[in-house]
Amino acid sequence: MSQYKDLTKSELEKLQEALLVKYDSIKAKGLALDMSRGKPGNEQLDLSMGLYDVLEPNDYKGADGVDCRNYGGPDGIPEIRQIFADILEVDDTELIIGGNSSLTLMYESLMAQKLSSQNQQKRKFLCPSPGYDRHFAITEYLGYEMIPIKMTLNGPDMAEIEEYAKDPLVAGVWCVPKFSNPQGVVYTDETIRKFAKLKPAAADFRIIWDNAYCIHAFDGETPKILNLLEECKRVGNYDLPLMYTSFSKVTFPGAAVAAMAASPANVAKIRKHLSYQLICQDKMNQLRHARLFKNADGVYEHMKKHAEILKPRFEAVLSALTGLDEKGIGAWFAPKGGYFVSFDAMPGTATKIVKLCAEAGVITTPAGAAFPYGNDPLDRNIRIAPTFPSSEQLKQAMELFCVAVELVSVQKLLEN
Amino acid sequence: MSQYKDLTKSELEKLQEALLVKYDSIKAKGLALDMSRGKPGNEQLDLSMGLYDVLEPNDYKGADGVDCRNYGGPDGIPEIRQIFADILEVDDTELIIGGNSSLTLMYESLMAQKLSSQNQQKRKFLCPSPGYDRHFAITEYLGYEMIPIKMTLNGPDMAEIEEYAKDPLVAGVWCVPKFSNPQGVVYTDETIRKFAKLKPAAADFRIIWDNAYCIHAFDGETPKILNLLEECKRVGNYDLPLMYTSFSKVTFPGAAVAAMAASPANVAKIRKHLSYQLICQDKMNQLRHARLFKNADGVYEHMKKHAEILKPRFEAVLSALTGLDEKGIGAWFAPKGGYFVSFDAMPGTATKIVKLCAEAGVITTPAGAAFPYGNDPLDRNIRIAPTFPSSEQLKQAMELFCVAVELVSVQKLLEN
């Protein structure tokens, strides 16, 4: 098939006409589908119904004897600590058990930094982009100036990060090291070693290592990445990273358990910060999760069931996109885990594609959402979240998406 | 019986000797009891075991159709909103459903105020004292200067509050209006009307109305207090109060549901603030609570069972204290609800009484803890929390407590 850029004006006009007919016929179906957020589908949620009755009536104490029904035990029960220590590959002294959200732990980590910052000037934060919109929303809300950093297939552009880190106003960097949001790339060993050796000017600079998808491979074995905390410790940078994960996309989003890992000095500081706002986390929910999984291996087995459900969905998305590649009007990375496909359309077309999809009943994440201040300088990136719609809905949604990309691309070429 | 202050030196010396023998004999028992925190006892926790299996396998949707297992529904399910709206006597538009802690909602309310404050000077907060130590810890941590306000049997001294509120640096006031922590007093209508009519200089001044014990009467009907939000609205002060409550001492502390109520303008501001740190609250836990109680009446019925357990415990405490009153070495208010008895010993003796109790194995809240900066200017207030120990333990603990009060009082009188 020809690349669209090589078509003549009249060929493009003819194509446009055909695509409009196709678009209108899909629009007429009155779809109402949501591909905007990384929400598990019903089939995935059904995997964790064991949480409903996993507790026997006399089962309410953690291994340390703490009654999970009462106040106390702010550090969480030993069983859940062991599971998260194993998953994050850290020592018990490096662990904080959170509530139902790792995002909250990240927010509070930055808030603790902000409250103790001696620097009264507006500080800055490095934002590998495209990235996770909720990360950027936190930094913007807390008053940081956001600096976009180029993403590569190996992770963030480390030369850029090393350069910016020389500025004492730069307070940290956002990272999703495994199956990054939204591209799905996995940081290489070289990238992670460069992070570990970073020598930022600001003493309180932190690498916010959101390992949300650490066990979320859906295509083959979950890749092993270097343990940033261990690497940092080895090179004398123990206090540099703060690592996070959760069971949000393991059991029930919003009703799961989150955790973070860091040096004991960081753990002490953040535990103290958290102690002012909360007496203890929900230990009953920790107990339910600990009983359901028994140990980290139980979690890994559970994730294989998620993978079985997710793999065909991502295959459907990638197969639908293939035609666009041949036409030279789109590029993407084929992820082997995580929750998203990051689609790069022709520059200057993303906003219009998203709008056309929405008008025909398919919601994607807003164009630009994956960039600081919602500003995609090339207006080309669109995040696709294929997990929530049913397989049939996903097929319809992707058909519309591809027609919209084609139509807007043709219109763009006709403008030039 | 004689008042101790009327005894001669030699009578006091003889008494001291007898009390020392008594104290040593109790100490020899090697007690290990905790009366430090307002923790429900096991018998109370057992009342809520219905939460373990209240959900049927196909029951995971709120009345609005939201799947409680997934992300979404940041405002909470309609069922739990209705229950809290009824308990707080507010409209749905005035409600925010929180996570497992009303303390977190208070903390975040002050944080939202702090982040939006235009005033760069150190601001102040009014602290009716004795009060709740965790309230004061929040204000201290967030950098407010704390101003103690005298507590009376009608609530805080309103003349003091009206005077201080003229200072634009004063940002708010802490209140526990019903069964106050630690005294157990119930604010009168007159007090609440004065709060409603307050005209603080600072536009962002807020009354933090921690109605933690709103349905926690254990002796007779729960007293009806004026609805502060309604009163404020009526006199054109709608944005002045922020009201809070939770199920922490209804079901399982740390694993329950919290809520707050405020004007729609405040609700919008605080919802936005919360949205940066959390995708949604734990709707599964909301669903469990909604199914267990069905409606507010279900909650009220449940609280009667708590009352049956708590009434004899408080009676045991008050009966033990009676002897101290006759001796003129102690004063307290007999609460009809809440979780504490606030004991005022002779000035200058609280620290030593708490120390003697601790050395004999009974932990009370630290002396001074109920005052800003932990500083009880008269060193006389001790908070007693009678709910957690068993009845037998409570009897032993109160025996020790009374001996310690007598002994330290005698020693104090001998010093003079």
Short mmCIF file of N, CA and C in Angstrom, two decimals, chain A residues 38-42 45-46 49 51-53 55-60 67-72 100-101 103-105 107-108 111-112 114-115 120 132 134 137-138 141-142 246 248-249 251-256 269 272-285 287-288 388, chain B residues 38-42 45-46 49 51-53 55-60 67-72 100-101 103-105 107-108 111-112 114-115 120 132 134 137-138 141-142 246 248-249 251-256 269 272-285 287-288 388:
data_model
loop_
_atom_site.label_atom_id
_atom_site.label_comp_id
_atom_site.label_asym_id
_atom_site.label_seq_id
_atom_site.Cartn_x
_atom_site.Cartn_y
_atom_site.Cartn_z
N GLY A 38 -6.72 3.60 32.50
CA GLY A 38 -6.22 2.25 32.68
C GLY A 38 -7.03 1.47 33.70
N LYS A 39 -8.25 1.17 33.34
CA LYS A 39 -9.15 0.44 34.24
C LYS A 39 -9.21 -1.02 33.83
N PRO A 40 -9.04 -1.94 34.76
CA PRO A 40 -9.22 -3.35 34.42
C PRO A 40 -10.65 -3.61 33.96
N GLY A 41 -10.82 -4.63 33.14
CA GLY A 41 -12.15 -5.04 32.70
C GLY A 41 -12.80 -5.96 33.72
N ASN A 42 -14.10 -6.22 33.52
CA ASN A 42 -14.85 -7.04 34.48
C ASN A 42 -14.25 -8.43 34.67
N LEU A 45 -11.56 -8.22 37.11
CA LEU A 45 -12.04 -8.01 38.48
C LEU A 45 -12.56 -9.31 39.07
N ASP A 46 -13.20 -10.11 38.21
CA ASP A 46 -13.76 -11.39 38.68
C ASP A 46 -12.68 -12.31 39.24
N MET A 49 -12.48 -12.22 43.26
CA MET A 49 -13.67 -12.35 44.10
C MET A 49 -13.39 -13.16 45.37
N LEU A 51 -11.49 -12.38 47.53
CA LEU A 51 -11.38 -11.43 48.65
C LEU A 51 -12.68 -11.35 49.44
N TYR A 52 -13.79 -11.73 48.81
CA TYR A 52 -15.10 -11.58 49.47
C TYR A 52 -15.23 -12.47 50.71
N ASP A 53 -14.66 -13.66 50.65
CA ASP A 53 -14.90 -14.58 51.77
C ASP A 53 -13.62 -15.27 52.22
N LEU A 55 -11.66 -14.43 54.63
CA LEU A 55 -11.43 -14.38 56.08
C LEU A 55 -12.43 -15.25 56.84
N GLU A 56 -11.91 -16.13 57.68
CA GLU A 56 -12.74 -16.89 58.60
C GLU A 56 -13.12 -15.99 59.77
N PRO A 57 -14.25 -16.28 60.43
CA PRO A 57 -14.72 -15.39 61.50
C PRO A 57 -13.70 -15.16 62.63
N ASN A 58 -12.83 -16.12 62.87
CA ASN A 58 -11.86 -15.95 63.96
C ASN A 58 -10.51 -15.46 63.46
N ASP A 59 -10.46 -15.03 62.21
CA ASP A 59 -9.20 -14.62 61.60
C ASP A 59 -9.13 -13.09 61.54
N TYR A 60 -8.56 -12.48 62.54
CA TYR A 60 -8.43 -11.02 62.52
C TYR A 60 -7.11 -10.53 63.09
N ASP A 67 -4.52 -6.93 66.40
CA ASP A 67 -5.91 -7.10 65.97
C ASP A 67 -6.17 -6.14 64.81
N CYS A 68 -6.35 -6.69 63.63
CA CYS A 68 -6.50 -5.86 62.43
C CYS A 68 -7.78 -5.04 62.46
N ARG A 69 -8.71 -5.40 63.34
CA ARG A 69 -9.98 -4.67 63.41
C ARG A 69 -9.84 -3.36 64.17
N ASN A 70 -8.75 -3.21 64.93
CA ASN A 70 -8.62 -2.05 65.82
C ASN A 70 -7.57 -1.07 65.32
N TYR A 71 -7.44 0.06 66.01
CA TYR A 71 -6.33 0.98 65.76
C TYR A 71 -5.02 0.25 66.03
N GLY A 72 -3.94 0.84 65.59
CA GLY A 72 -2.62 0.29 65.87
C GLY A 72 -1.97 -0.27 64.62
N ASN A 100 -4.88 2.60 50.08
CA ASN A 100 -5.38 1.99 48.85
C ASN A 100 -4.75 2.59 47.60
N SER A 101 -3.74 3.46 47.74
CA SER A 101 -3.28 4.18 46.56
C SER A 101 -1.79 4.50 46.63
N LEU A 103 -0.49 6.38 44.40
CA LEU A 103 -0.47 7.79 44.03
C LEU A 103 -0.46 8.67 45.27
N THR A 104 -1.23 8.29 46.28
CA THR A 104 -1.25 9.03 47.53
C THR A 104 0.15 9.03 48.17
N LEU A 105 0.82 7.88 48.15
CA LEU A 105 2.16 7.82 48.73
C LEU A 105 3.13 8.72 47.97
N TYR A 107 2.25 11.47 46.23
CA TYR A 107 1.83 12.83 46.58
C TYR A 107 2.38 13.22 47.94
N GLU A 108 2.24 12.34 48.91
CA GLU A 108 2.70 12.67 50.26
C GLU A 108 4.22 12.74 50.33
N MET A 111 4.93 16.10 49.09
CA MET A 111 4.47 17.07 50.08
C MET A 111 5.47 17.15 51.25
N ALA A 112 5.98 15.99 51.67
CA ALA A 112 6.97 15.99 52.75
C ALA A 112 8.22 16.75 52.30
N LYS A 114 8.27 19.13 50.05
CA LYS A 114 7.89 20.55 49.96
C LYS A 114 7.89 21.21 51.34
N LEU A 115 7.31 20.51 52.34
CA LEU A 115 7.20 21.10 53.68
C LEU A 115 8.58 21.31 54.30
N GLN A 120 13.00 28.73 49.00
CA GLN A 120 11.73 29.43 48.84
C GLN A 120 11.41 29.76 47.39
N TYR A 132 2.72 9.98 32.74
CA TYR A 132 1.44 9.74 33.41
C TYR A 132 0.84 11.08 33.83
N ARG A 134 -1.44 11.96 35.87
CA ARG A 134 -1.65 12.23 37.30
C ARG A 134 -0.35 12.59 38.01
N ALA A 137 0.02 16.23 37.19
CA ALA A 137 -0.98 17.04 37.91
C ALA A 137 -0.50 17.31 39.34
N ILE A 138 0.11 16.32 39.98
CA ILE A 138 0.62 16.52 41.34
C ILE A 138 1.69 17.61 41.36
N TYR A 141 0.21 21.00 40.80
CA TYR A 141 -0.58 21.46 41.96
C TYR A 141 0.31 21.92 43.10
N LEU A 142 1.43 21.22 43.30
CA LEU A 142 2.31 21.57 44.41
C LEU A 142 3.27 22.70 44.04
N SER A 246 1.68 -1.11 43.83
CA SER A 246 0.40 -1.37 44.50
C SER A 246 -0.27 -2.59 43.90
N SER A 248 -3.35 -2.29 42.96
CA SER A 248 -4.53 -1.69 42.33
C SER A 248 -4.94 -2.45 41.08
N LYS A 249 -3.97 -2.88 40.30
CA LYS A 249 -4.28 -3.63 39.08
C LYS A 249 -3.93 -5.10 39.25
N THR A 251 -5.76 -6.74 42.27
CA THR A 251 -7.09 -7.12 42.76
C THR A 251 -8.12 -6.06 42.33
N PHE A 252 -8.58 -5.23 43.29
CA PHE A 252 -9.61 -4.25 42.97
C PHE A 252 -9.03 -2.83 43.02
N PRO A 253 -8.99 -2.11 41.91
CA PRO A 253 -8.49 -0.73 41.95
C PRO A 253 -9.29 0.10 42.96
N GLY A 254 -8.61 0.84 43.79
CA GLY A 254 -9.29 1.67 44.78
C GLY A 254 -9.57 0.91 46.06
N ALA A 255 -9.50 -0.42 46.02
CA ALA A 255 -9.78 -1.20 47.23
C ALA A 255 -8.65 -2.20 47.47
N ALA A 256 -7.44 -1.82 47.06
CA ALA A 256 -6.30 -2.72 47.20
C ALA A 256 -5.32 -2.15 48.24
N LYS A 269 11.52 9.56 57.56
CA LYS A 269 10.98 10.89 57.29
C LYS A 269 9.53 10.81 56.80
N LYS A 272 7.00 9.59 59.44
CA LYS A 272 6.67 10.68 60.37
C LYS A 272 5.64 11.62 59.71
N HIS A 273 5.90 11.97 58.47
CA HIS A 273 4.98 12.84 57.75
C HIS A 273 3.57 12.24 57.72
N LEU A 274 3.49 10.95 57.42
CA LEU A 274 2.18 10.29 57.33
C LEU A 274 1.50 10.20 58.70
N SER A 275 2.29 10.12 59.76
CA SER A 275 1.72 9.89 61.09
C SER A 275 0.82 11.04 61.55
N TYR A 276 0.99 12.23 60.99
CA TYR A 276 0.15 13.36 61.40
C TYR A 276 -1.26 13.29 60.83
N GLN A 277 -1.42 12.56 59.75
CA GLN A 277 -2.71 12.60 59.06
C GLN A 277 -3.53 11.33 59.21
N LEU A 278 -2.94 10.31 59.86
CA LEU A 278 -3.61 9.02 59.88
C LEU A 278 -3.13 8.23 61.08
N ILE A 279 -4.06 7.54 61.75
CA ILE A 279 -3.66 6.71 62.90
C ILE A 279 -3.10 5.39 62.39
N CYS A 280 -3.77 4.78 61.44
CA CYS A 280 -3.23 3.55 60.83
C CYS A 280 -3.94 3.31 59.51
N GLN A 281 -3.29 2.50 58.67
CA GLN A 281 -3.90 2.11 57.41
C GLN A 281 -4.96 1.02 57.67
N ASP A 282 -5.66 0.63 56.63
CA ASP A 282 -6.71 -0.38 56.74
C ASP A 282 -6.07 -1.78 56.81
N LYS A 283 -5.87 -2.27 58.03
CA LYS A 283 -5.20 -3.57 58.20
C LYS A 283 -6.12 -4.74 57.83
N MET A 284 -7.43 -4.53 57.91
CA MET A 284 -8.36 -5.59 57.49
C MET A 284 -8.14 -5.91 56.01
N ASN A 285 -7.94 -4.86 55.23
CA ASN A 285 -7.74 -5.08 53.80
C ASN A 285 -6.37 -5.71 53.52
N LEU A 287 -5.02 -7.79 55.57
CA LEU A 287 -5.21 -9.19 55.97
C LEU A 287 -5.90 -9.98 54.86
N ARG A 288 -6.94 -9.41 54.27
CA ARG A 288 -7.63 -10.07 53.16
C ARG A 288 -6.66 -10.41 52.03
N PHE A 388 -10.46 -1.87 29.52
CA PHE A 388 -11.79 -1.79 30.09
C PHE A 388 -12.94 -2.24 29.17
N GLY B 38 -8.16 6.05 72.76
CA GLY B 38 -9.57 5.74 72.65
C GLY B 38 -9.81 4.57 71.70
N LYS B 39 -9.38 3.41 72.15
CA LYS B 39 -9.54 2.20 71.31
C LYS B 39 -10.71 1.38 71.82
N PRO B 40 -11.61 0.97 70.93
CA PRO B 40 -12.70 0.08 71.35
C PRO B 40 -12.13 -1.24 71.89
N GLY B 41 -12.87 -1.87 72.78
CA GLY B 41 -12.47 -3.18 73.29
C GLY B 41 -12.90 -4.30 72.35
N ASN B 42 -12.42 -5.50 72.61
CA ASN B 42 -12.73 -6.65 71.74
C ASN B 42 -14.21 -6.91 71.61
N LEU B 45 -15.58 -4.69 69.08
CA LEU B 45 -15.19 -5.07 67.71
C LEU B 45 -16.01 -6.25 67.22
N ASP B 46 -16.31 -7.15 68.16
CA ASP B 46 -17.09 -8.34 67.78
C ASP B 46 -18.48 -7.97 67.25
N MET B 49 -18.66 -8.05 63.24
CA MET B 49 -18.14 -9.16 62.45
C MET B 49 -19.02 -9.46 61.24
N LEU B 51 -19.48 -7.57 58.95
CA LEU B 51 -18.77 -7.03 57.78
C LEU B 51 -18.02 -8.13 57.02
N TYR B 52 -17.71 -9.21 57.70
CA TYR B 52 -16.91 -10.28 57.08
C TYR B 52 -17.63 -10.95 55.92
N ASP B 53 -18.93 -11.11 56.03
CA ASP B 53 -19.61 -11.88 54.97
C ASP B 53 -20.91 -11.22 54.53
N LEU B 55 -21.34 -9.26 52.00
CA LEU B 55 -21.48 -9.13 50.54
C LEU B 55 -21.69 -10.49 49.88
N GLU B 56 -22.75 -10.58 49.08
CA GLU B 56 -22.96 -11.75 48.24
C GLU B 56 -22.04 -11.64 47.02
N PRO B 57 -21.69 -12.80 46.42
CA PRO B 57 -20.73 -12.78 45.30
C PRO B 57 -21.14 -11.89 44.13
N ASN B 58 -22.43 -11.68 43.94
CA ASN B 58 -22.85 -10.85 42.80
C ASN B 58 -23.15 -9.41 43.23
N ASP B 59 -22.77 -9.07 44.43
CA ASP B 59 -23.10 -7.74 44.97
C ASP B 59 -21.85 -6.87 44.94
N TYR B 60 -21.69 -6.11 43.87
CA TYR B 60 -20.52 -5.22 43.81
C TYR B 60 -20.84 -3.87 43.16
N ASP B 67 -19.33 0.03 39.54
CA ASP B 67 -18.71 -1.20 40.03
C ASP B 67 -17.72 -0.82 41.14
N CYS B 68 -18.05 -1.21 42.36
CA CYS B 68 -17.22 -0.81 43.51
C CYS B 68 -15.84 -1.45 43.48
N ARG B 69 -15.66 -2.47 42.65
CA ARG B 69 -14.36 -3.13 42.58
C ARG B 69 -13.37 -2.34 41.73
N ASN B 70 -13.87 -1.41 40.94
CA ASN B 70 -13.00 -0.75 39.97
C ASN B 70 -12.72 0.71 40.36
N TYR B 71 -11.87 1.38 39.59
CA TYR B 71 -11.70 2.82 39.74
C TYR B 71 -13.03 3.52 39.47
N GLY B 72 -13.11 4.79 39.83
CA GLY B 72 -14.31 5.57 39.54
C GLY B 72 -15.07 5.89 40.80
N ASN B 100 -10.57 5.91 55.22
CA ASN B 100 -10.77 5.24 56.50
C ASN B 100 -10.56 6.16 57.70
N SER B 101 -10.38 7.48 57.45
CA SER B 101 -10.00 8.34 58.57
C SER B 101 -10.53 9.76 58.43
N LEU B 103 -9.59 12.01 60.48
CA LEU B 103 -8.40 12.81 60.77
C LEU B 103 -7.71 13.23 59.47
N THR B 104 -7.66 12.30 58.51
CA THR B 104 -7.06 12.61 57.21
C THR B 104 -7.84 13.73 56.53
N LEU B 105 -9.18 13.67 56.61
CA LEU B 105 -9.99 14.73 55.98
C LEU B 105 -9.72 16.08 56.64
N TYR B 107 -6.88 16.94 58.23
CA TYR B 107 -5.52 17.29 57.82
C TYR B 107 -5.54 17.90 56.41
N GLU B 108 -6.23 17.23 55.51
CA GLU B 108 -6.25 17.70 54.13
C GLU B 108 -7.02 19.02 54.00
N MET B 111 -4.55 21.49 54.98
CA MET B 111 -3.52 21.58 53.94
C MET B 111 -4.03 22.38 52.75
N ALA B 112 -5.29 22.15 52.38
CA ALA B 112 -5.89 22.92 51.28
C ALA B 112 -5.91 24.41 51.63
N LYS B 114 -3.84 25.89 53.72
CA LYS B 114 -2.45 26.35 53.73
C LYS B 114 -1.94 26.62 52.31
N LEU B 115 -2.25 25.68 51.38
CA LEU B 115 -1.75 25.83 50.01
C LEU B 115 -2.34 27.05 49.32
N GLN B 120 1.69 35.10 53.97
CA GLN B 120 2.97 34.43 54.12
C GLN B 120 3.47 34.43 55.57
N TYR B 132 -7.96 17.39 71.76
CA TYR B 132 -7.47 16.15 71.16
C TYR B 132 -6.03 16.35 70.69
N ARG B 134 -4.11 14.78 68.67
CA ARG B 134 -3.81 14.65 67.23
C ARG B 134 -4.24 15.89 66.45
N ALA B 137 -1.36 18.21 67.02
CA ALA B 137 -0.17 17.77 66.29
C ALA B 137 -0.23 18.22 64.83
N ILE B 138 -1.43 18.17 64.25
CA ILE B 138 -1.59 18.61 62.85
C ILE B 138 -1.26 20.09 62.73
N TYR B 141 2.42 20.73 63.12
CA TYR B 141 3.19 20.23 61.97
C TYR B 141 3.04 21.17 60.77
N LEU B 142 1.84 21.69 60.57
CA LEU B 142 1.61 22.56 59.41
C LEU B 142 2.05 24.00 59.67
N SER B 246 -17.03 9.82 61.45
CA SER B 246 -16.60 8.56 60.84
C SER B 246 -17.24 7.37 61.55
N SER B 248 -15.27 5.00 62.57
CA SER B 248 -14.10 4.37 63.20
C SER B 248 -14.47 3.71 64.52
N LYS B 249 -15.34 4.34 65.29
CA LYS B 249 -15.76 3.75 66.56
C LYS B 249 -17.20 3.25 66.46
N THR B 251 -17.67 0.63 63.61
CA THR B 251 -17.27 -0.72 63.20
C THR B 251 -15.82 -0.98 63.61
N PHE B 252 -14.90 -1.00 62.61
CA PHE B 252 -13.51 -1.31 62.90
C PHE B 252 -12.64 -0.05 62.74
N PRO B 253 -12.01 0.42 63.81
CA PRO B 253 -11.13 1.60 63.66
C PRO B 253 -10.04 1.31 62.63
N GLY B 254 -9.81 2.23 61.74
CA GLY B 254 -8.79 2.04 60.72
C GLY B 254 -9.30 1.32 59.49
N ALA B 255 -10.45 0.67 59.63
CA ALA B 255 -11.00 -0.06 58.48
C ALA B 255 -12.46 0.33 58.26
N ALA B 256 -12.79 1.58 58.60
CA ALA B 256 -14.17 2.04 58.47
C ALA B 256 -14.26 3.11 57.37
N LYS B 269 -13.91 22.96 46.74
CA LYS B 269 -12.49 23.24 46.94
C LYS B 269 -11.75 22.01 47.49
N LYS B 272 -11.50 19.07 45.01
CA LYS B 272 -10.43 19.32 44.03
C LYS B 272 -9.07 19.02 44.66
N HIS B 273 -8.88 19.50 45.87
CA HIS B 273 -7.61 19.23 46.56
C HIS B 273 -7.36 17.73 46.67
N LEU B 274 -8.38 16.98 47.06
CA LEU B 274 -8.22 15.53 47.24
C LEU B 274 -7.98 14.82 45.91
N SER B 275 -8.50 15.39 44.83
CA SER B 275 -8.43 14.70 43.54
C SER B 275 -7.00 14.53 43.03
N TYR B 276 -6.08 15.35 43.52
CA TYR B 276 -4.69 15.24 43.06
C TYR B 276 -3.97 14.04 43.66
N GLN B 277 -4.44 13.59 44.81
CA GLN B 277 -3.69 12.56 45.54
C GLN B 277 -4.33 11.19 45.49
N LEU B 278 -5.51 11.10 44.90
CA LEU B 278 -6.24 9.84 44.99
C LEU B 278 -7.21 9.73 43.82
N ILE B 279 -7.30 8.54 43.23
CA ILE B 279 -8.25 8.35 42.13
C ILE B 279 -9.65 8.15 42.69
N CYS B 280 -9.76 7.29 43.71
CA CYS B 280 -11.05 7.11 44.38
C CYS B 280 -10.84 6.48 45.74
N GLN B 281 -11.81 6.63 46.59
CA GLN B 281 -11.77 5.99 47.90
C GLN B 281 -12.12 4.51 47.74
N ASP B 282 -12.04 3.77 48.83
CA ASP B 282 -12.32 2.34 48.83
C ASP B 282 -13.84 2.11 48.84
N LYS B 283 -14.40 1.96 47.64
CA LYS B 283 -15.86 1.80 47.53
C LYS B 283 -16.33 0.43 48.01
N MET B 284 -15.44 -0.57 47.96
CA MET B 284 -15.81 -1.90 48.48
C MET B 284 -16.14 -1.79 49.97
N ASN B 285 -15.35 -1.01 50.67
CA ASN B 285 -15.59 -0.87 52.10
C ASN B 285 -16.86 -0.05 52.36
N LEU B 287 -19.42 -0.18 50.41
CA LEU B 287 -20.50 -1.11 50.11
C LEU B 287 -20.76 -2.05 51.30
N ARG B 288 -19.67 -2.58 51.88
CA ARG B 288 -19.81 -3.45 53.05
C ARG B 288 -20.57 -2.73 54.16
N PHE B 388 -10.61 0.18 76.18
CA PHE B 388 -9.84 -0.95 75.66
C PHE B 388 -9.58 -2.09 76.65
#
